[in-house]
Short mmCIF file of C-alpha atoms and ligand atoms in Angstrom, two decimals:
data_model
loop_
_atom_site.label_atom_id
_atom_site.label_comp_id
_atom_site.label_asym_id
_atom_site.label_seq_id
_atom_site.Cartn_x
_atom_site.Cartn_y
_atom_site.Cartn_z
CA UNK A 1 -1.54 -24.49 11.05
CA UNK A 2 -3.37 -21.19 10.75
CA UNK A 3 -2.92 -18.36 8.51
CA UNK A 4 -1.58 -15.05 9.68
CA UNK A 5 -3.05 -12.37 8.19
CA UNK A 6 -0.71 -9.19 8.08
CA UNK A 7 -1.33 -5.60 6.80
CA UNK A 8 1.39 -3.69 5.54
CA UNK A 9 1.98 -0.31 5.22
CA UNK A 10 4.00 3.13 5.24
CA UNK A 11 4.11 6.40 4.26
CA UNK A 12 5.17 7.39 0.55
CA UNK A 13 8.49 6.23 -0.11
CA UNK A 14 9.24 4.91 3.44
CA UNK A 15 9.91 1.46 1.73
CA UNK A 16 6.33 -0.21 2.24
CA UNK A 17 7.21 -2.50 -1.57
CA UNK A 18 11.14 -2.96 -0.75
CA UNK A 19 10.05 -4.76 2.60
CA UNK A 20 6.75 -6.67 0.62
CA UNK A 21 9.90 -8.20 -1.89
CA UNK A 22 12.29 -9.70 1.13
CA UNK A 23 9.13 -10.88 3.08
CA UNK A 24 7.68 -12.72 -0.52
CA UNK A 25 11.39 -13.68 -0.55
CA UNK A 26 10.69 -15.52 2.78
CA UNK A 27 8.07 -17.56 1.74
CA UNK A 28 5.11 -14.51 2.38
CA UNK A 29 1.99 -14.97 0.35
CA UNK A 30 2.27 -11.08 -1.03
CA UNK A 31 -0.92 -8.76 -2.37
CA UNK A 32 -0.15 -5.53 -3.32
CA UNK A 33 -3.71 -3.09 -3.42
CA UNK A 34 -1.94 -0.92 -5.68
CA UNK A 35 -2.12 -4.12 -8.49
CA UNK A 36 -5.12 -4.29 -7.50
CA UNK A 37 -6.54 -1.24 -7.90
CA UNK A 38 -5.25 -2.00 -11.81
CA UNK A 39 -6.76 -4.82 -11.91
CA UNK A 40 -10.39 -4.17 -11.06
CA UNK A 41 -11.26 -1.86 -13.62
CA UNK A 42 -9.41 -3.06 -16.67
CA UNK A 43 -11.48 -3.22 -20.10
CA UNK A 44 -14.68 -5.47 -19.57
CA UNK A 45 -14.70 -5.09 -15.71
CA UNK A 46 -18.10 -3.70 -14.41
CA UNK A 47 -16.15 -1.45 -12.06
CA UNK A 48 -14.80 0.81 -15.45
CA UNK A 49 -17.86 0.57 -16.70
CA UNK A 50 -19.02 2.15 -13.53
CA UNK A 51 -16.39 4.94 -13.81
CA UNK A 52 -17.45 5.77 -17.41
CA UNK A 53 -20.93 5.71 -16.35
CA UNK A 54 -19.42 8.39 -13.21
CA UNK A 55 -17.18 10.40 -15.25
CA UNK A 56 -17.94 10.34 -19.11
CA UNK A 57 -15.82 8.84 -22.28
CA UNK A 58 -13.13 10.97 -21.83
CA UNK A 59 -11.46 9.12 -19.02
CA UNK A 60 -11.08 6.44 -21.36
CA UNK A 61 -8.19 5.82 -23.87
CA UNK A 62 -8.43 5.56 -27.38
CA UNK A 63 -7.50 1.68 -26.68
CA UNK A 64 -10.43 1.57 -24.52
CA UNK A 65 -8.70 0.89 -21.01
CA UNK A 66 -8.59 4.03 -18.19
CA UNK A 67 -6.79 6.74 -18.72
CA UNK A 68 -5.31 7.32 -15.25
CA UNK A 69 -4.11 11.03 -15.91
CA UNK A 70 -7.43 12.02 -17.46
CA UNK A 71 -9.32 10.50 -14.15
CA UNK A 72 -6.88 11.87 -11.92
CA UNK A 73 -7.35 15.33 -13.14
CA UNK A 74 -10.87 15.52 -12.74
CA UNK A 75 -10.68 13.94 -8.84
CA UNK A 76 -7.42 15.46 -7.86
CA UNK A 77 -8.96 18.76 -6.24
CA UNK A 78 -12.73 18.15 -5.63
CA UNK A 79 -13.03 15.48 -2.63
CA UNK A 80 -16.74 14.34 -3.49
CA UNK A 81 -15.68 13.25 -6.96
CA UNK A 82 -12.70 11.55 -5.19
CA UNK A 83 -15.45 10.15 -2.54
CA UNK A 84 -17.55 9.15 -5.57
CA UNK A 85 -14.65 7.50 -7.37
CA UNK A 86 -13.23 5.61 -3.87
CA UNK A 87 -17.12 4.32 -3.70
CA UNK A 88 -16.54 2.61 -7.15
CA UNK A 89 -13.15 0.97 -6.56
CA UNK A 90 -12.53 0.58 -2.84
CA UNK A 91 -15.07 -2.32 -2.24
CA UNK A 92 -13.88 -4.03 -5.56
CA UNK A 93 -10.25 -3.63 -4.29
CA UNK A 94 -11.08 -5.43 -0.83
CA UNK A 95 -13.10 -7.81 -2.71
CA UNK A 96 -9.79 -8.88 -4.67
CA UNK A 97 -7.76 -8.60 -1.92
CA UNK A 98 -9.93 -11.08 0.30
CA UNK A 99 -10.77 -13.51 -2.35
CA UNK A 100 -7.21 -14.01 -2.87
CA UNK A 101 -6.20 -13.98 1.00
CA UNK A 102 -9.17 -17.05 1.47
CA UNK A 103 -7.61 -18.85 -1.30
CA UNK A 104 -3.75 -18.68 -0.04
CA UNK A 105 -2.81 -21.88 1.84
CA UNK A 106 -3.64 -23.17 5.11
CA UNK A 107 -0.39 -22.06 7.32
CA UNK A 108 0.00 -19.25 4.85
CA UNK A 109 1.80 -15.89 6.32
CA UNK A 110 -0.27 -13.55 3.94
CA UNK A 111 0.77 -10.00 3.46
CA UNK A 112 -1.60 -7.43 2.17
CA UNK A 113 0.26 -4.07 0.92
CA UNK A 114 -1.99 -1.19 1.66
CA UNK A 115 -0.70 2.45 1.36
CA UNK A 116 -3.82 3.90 3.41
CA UNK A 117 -4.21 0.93 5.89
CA UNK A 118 -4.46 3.01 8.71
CA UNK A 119 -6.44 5.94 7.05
CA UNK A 120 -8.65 3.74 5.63
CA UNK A 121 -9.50 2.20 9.27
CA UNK A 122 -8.47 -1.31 8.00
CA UNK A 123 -6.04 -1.74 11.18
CA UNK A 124 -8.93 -4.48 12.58
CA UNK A 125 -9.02 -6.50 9.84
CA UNK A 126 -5.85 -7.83 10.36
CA UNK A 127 -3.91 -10.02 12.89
CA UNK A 128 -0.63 -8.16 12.94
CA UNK A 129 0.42 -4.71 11.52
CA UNK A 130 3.69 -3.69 10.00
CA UNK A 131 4.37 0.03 9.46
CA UNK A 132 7.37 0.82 7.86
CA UNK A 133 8.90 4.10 8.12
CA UNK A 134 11.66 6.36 7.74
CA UNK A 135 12.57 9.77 8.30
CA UNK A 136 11.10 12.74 6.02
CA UNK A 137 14.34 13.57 4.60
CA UNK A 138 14.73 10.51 3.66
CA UNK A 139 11.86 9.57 2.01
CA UNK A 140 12.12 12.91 0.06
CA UNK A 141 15.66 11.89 -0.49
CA UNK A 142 14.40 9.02 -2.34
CA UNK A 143 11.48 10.21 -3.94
CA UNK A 144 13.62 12.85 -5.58
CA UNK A 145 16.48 10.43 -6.08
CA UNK A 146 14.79 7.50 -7.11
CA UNK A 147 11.07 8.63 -8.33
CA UNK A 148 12.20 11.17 -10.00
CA UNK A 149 9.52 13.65 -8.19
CA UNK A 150 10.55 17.40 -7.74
CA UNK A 151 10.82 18.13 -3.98
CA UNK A 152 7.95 20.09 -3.80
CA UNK A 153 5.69 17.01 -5.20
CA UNK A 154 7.80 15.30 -2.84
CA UNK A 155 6.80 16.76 0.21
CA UNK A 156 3.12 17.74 -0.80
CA UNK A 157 2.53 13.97 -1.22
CA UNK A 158 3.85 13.31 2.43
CA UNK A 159 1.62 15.79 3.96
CA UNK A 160 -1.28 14.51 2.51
CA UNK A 161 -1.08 11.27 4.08
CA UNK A 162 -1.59 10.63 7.92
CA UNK A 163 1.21 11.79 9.85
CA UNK A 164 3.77 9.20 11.03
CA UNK A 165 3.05 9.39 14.46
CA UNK A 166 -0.50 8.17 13.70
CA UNK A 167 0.78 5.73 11.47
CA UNK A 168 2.85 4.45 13.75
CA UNK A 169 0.70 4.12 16.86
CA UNK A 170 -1.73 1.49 14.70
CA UNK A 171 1.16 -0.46 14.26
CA UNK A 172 2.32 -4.34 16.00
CA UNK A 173 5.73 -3.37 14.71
CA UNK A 174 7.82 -0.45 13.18
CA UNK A 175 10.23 -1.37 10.71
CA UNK A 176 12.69 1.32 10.72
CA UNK A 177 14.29 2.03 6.85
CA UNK A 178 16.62 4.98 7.28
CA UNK A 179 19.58 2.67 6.48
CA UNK A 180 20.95 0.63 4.17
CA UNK A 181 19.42 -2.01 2.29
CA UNK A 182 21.56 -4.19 3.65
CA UNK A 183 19.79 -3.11 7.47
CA UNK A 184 16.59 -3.78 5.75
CA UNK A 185 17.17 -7.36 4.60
CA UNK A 186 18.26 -7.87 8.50
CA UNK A 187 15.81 -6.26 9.83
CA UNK A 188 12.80 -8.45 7.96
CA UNK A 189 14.69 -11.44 8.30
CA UNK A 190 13.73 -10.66 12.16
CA UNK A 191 10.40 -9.53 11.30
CA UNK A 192 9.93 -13.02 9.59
CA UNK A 193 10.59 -14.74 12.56
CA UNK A 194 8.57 -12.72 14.64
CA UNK A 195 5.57 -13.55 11.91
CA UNK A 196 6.21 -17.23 12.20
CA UNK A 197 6.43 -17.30 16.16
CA UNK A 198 2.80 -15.46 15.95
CA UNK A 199 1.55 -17.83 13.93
CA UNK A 200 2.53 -20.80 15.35
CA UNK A 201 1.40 -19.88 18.43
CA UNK A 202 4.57 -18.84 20.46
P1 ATP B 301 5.18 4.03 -2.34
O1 ATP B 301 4.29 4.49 -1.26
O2 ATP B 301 5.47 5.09 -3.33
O3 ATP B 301 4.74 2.74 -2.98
P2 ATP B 301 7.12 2.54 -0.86
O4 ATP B 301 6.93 2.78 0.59
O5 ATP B 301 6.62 1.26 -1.43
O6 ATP B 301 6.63 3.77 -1.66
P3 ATP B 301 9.63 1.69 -1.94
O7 ATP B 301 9.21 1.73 -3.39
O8 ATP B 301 9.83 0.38 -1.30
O9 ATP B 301 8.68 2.64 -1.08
O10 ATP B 301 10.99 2.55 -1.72
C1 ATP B 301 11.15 3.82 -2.32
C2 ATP B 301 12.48 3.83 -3.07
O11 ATP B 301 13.54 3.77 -2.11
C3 ATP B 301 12.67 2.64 -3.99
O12 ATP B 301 13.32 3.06 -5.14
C4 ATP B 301 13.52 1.68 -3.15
O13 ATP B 301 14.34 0.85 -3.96
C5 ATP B 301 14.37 2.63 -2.33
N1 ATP B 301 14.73 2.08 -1.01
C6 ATP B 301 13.91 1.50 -0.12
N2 ATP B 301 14.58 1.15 1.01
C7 ATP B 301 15.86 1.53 0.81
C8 ATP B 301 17.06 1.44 1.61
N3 ATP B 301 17.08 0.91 2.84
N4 ATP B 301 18.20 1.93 1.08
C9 ATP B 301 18.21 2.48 -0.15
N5 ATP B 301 17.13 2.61 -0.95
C10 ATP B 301 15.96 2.13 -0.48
#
């Protein structure tokens, strides 16, 4: 049996991780870039010592691991720093990604969590596309509810992503999340079989 590989993604707060948890439930081999993005430069990796190199001491901590706010700060507003810093960690990201999408399981249905899937022109690298989304209110809804963002943060973080309508277009299927949870949990349990069917052929 082959592997289906599957890209998942959404805008902020659409429900791109609540849909990752029911499909793992399923039996889906889940990676989530955000981990991954963690992961690559902890202390020893060569990819932090490339950001120190980049940056200077003071995005470190006084443990010695990245200090998130302090890089964030200095990348935030300027886009070449935030070019130079993507140049660091994006290839290091795929890297982990695909190393640990070769070594799921022959027959494995292989999910690979990706907040800027589409803006990142990733759509080709997979064999199927989920896009999960949900209205604007809602996802503000939530990220105010839930996040515990003000709505301002709120909706400045939705407009800097790709509109939905672009998001949407790159996608095999839309998962629509406006509902309940309960809707959701149907809703993938159809999107599982759907996953299957592709990749066993029918
Ligand atoms: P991000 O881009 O920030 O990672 P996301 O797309 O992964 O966001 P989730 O974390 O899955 O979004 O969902 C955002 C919040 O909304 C979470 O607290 C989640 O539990 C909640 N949520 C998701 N779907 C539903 C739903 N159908 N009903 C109620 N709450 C939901």
């Amino acid at each position: 049996m082959r592997t289906l590989h599957v890209g998942l993604t959404g805008g902020i707060g659409a429900g791109k991780s609540a849909v990752a948890a029911r499909l793992a439930d399923h039996g889906a081999v889940v990676l989530d870039a955000d981990l991954a993005a963690r992961a690559v430069v902890e202390p020893g990796t060569d990819a932090l010592a490339a950001v120190v190199e980049a940056f200077g001491e003071g995005v470190l901590a006084g443990d010695g691991s990245l200090d998130r706010a302090a890089l964030a700060e200095l990348v935030f507003s300027d886009t070449a720093r935030r070019e130079e810093l993507n140049r660091i960690i994006h290839p290091r990201v795929r890297a982990w990604m695909a190393e640990r999408a070769a070594a799921a399981p022959e027959g494995s249905i292989v999910v690979q969590d990706i907040p800027l899937l589409v803006e990142g022109g990733l759509v080709p690298l997979f064999d199927f596309v989920i896009v999960v989304d949900a209205r604007d209110e809602v996802r503000i809804d939530r990220l105010v509810r839930l996040r515990g963002m003000s709505r301002e943060q709120a909706e400045s973080r939705i407009a800097a992503q790709a509109p939905r309508e672009r998001r949407n277009a790159a996608a095999d299927r839309v998962i629509e999340n406006d509902g309940t949870q309960a809707e959701l949990v149907e809703a993938v349990g159809a999107l599982w079989r759907e996953l299957t069917g592709r990749r066993d052929g029918s």
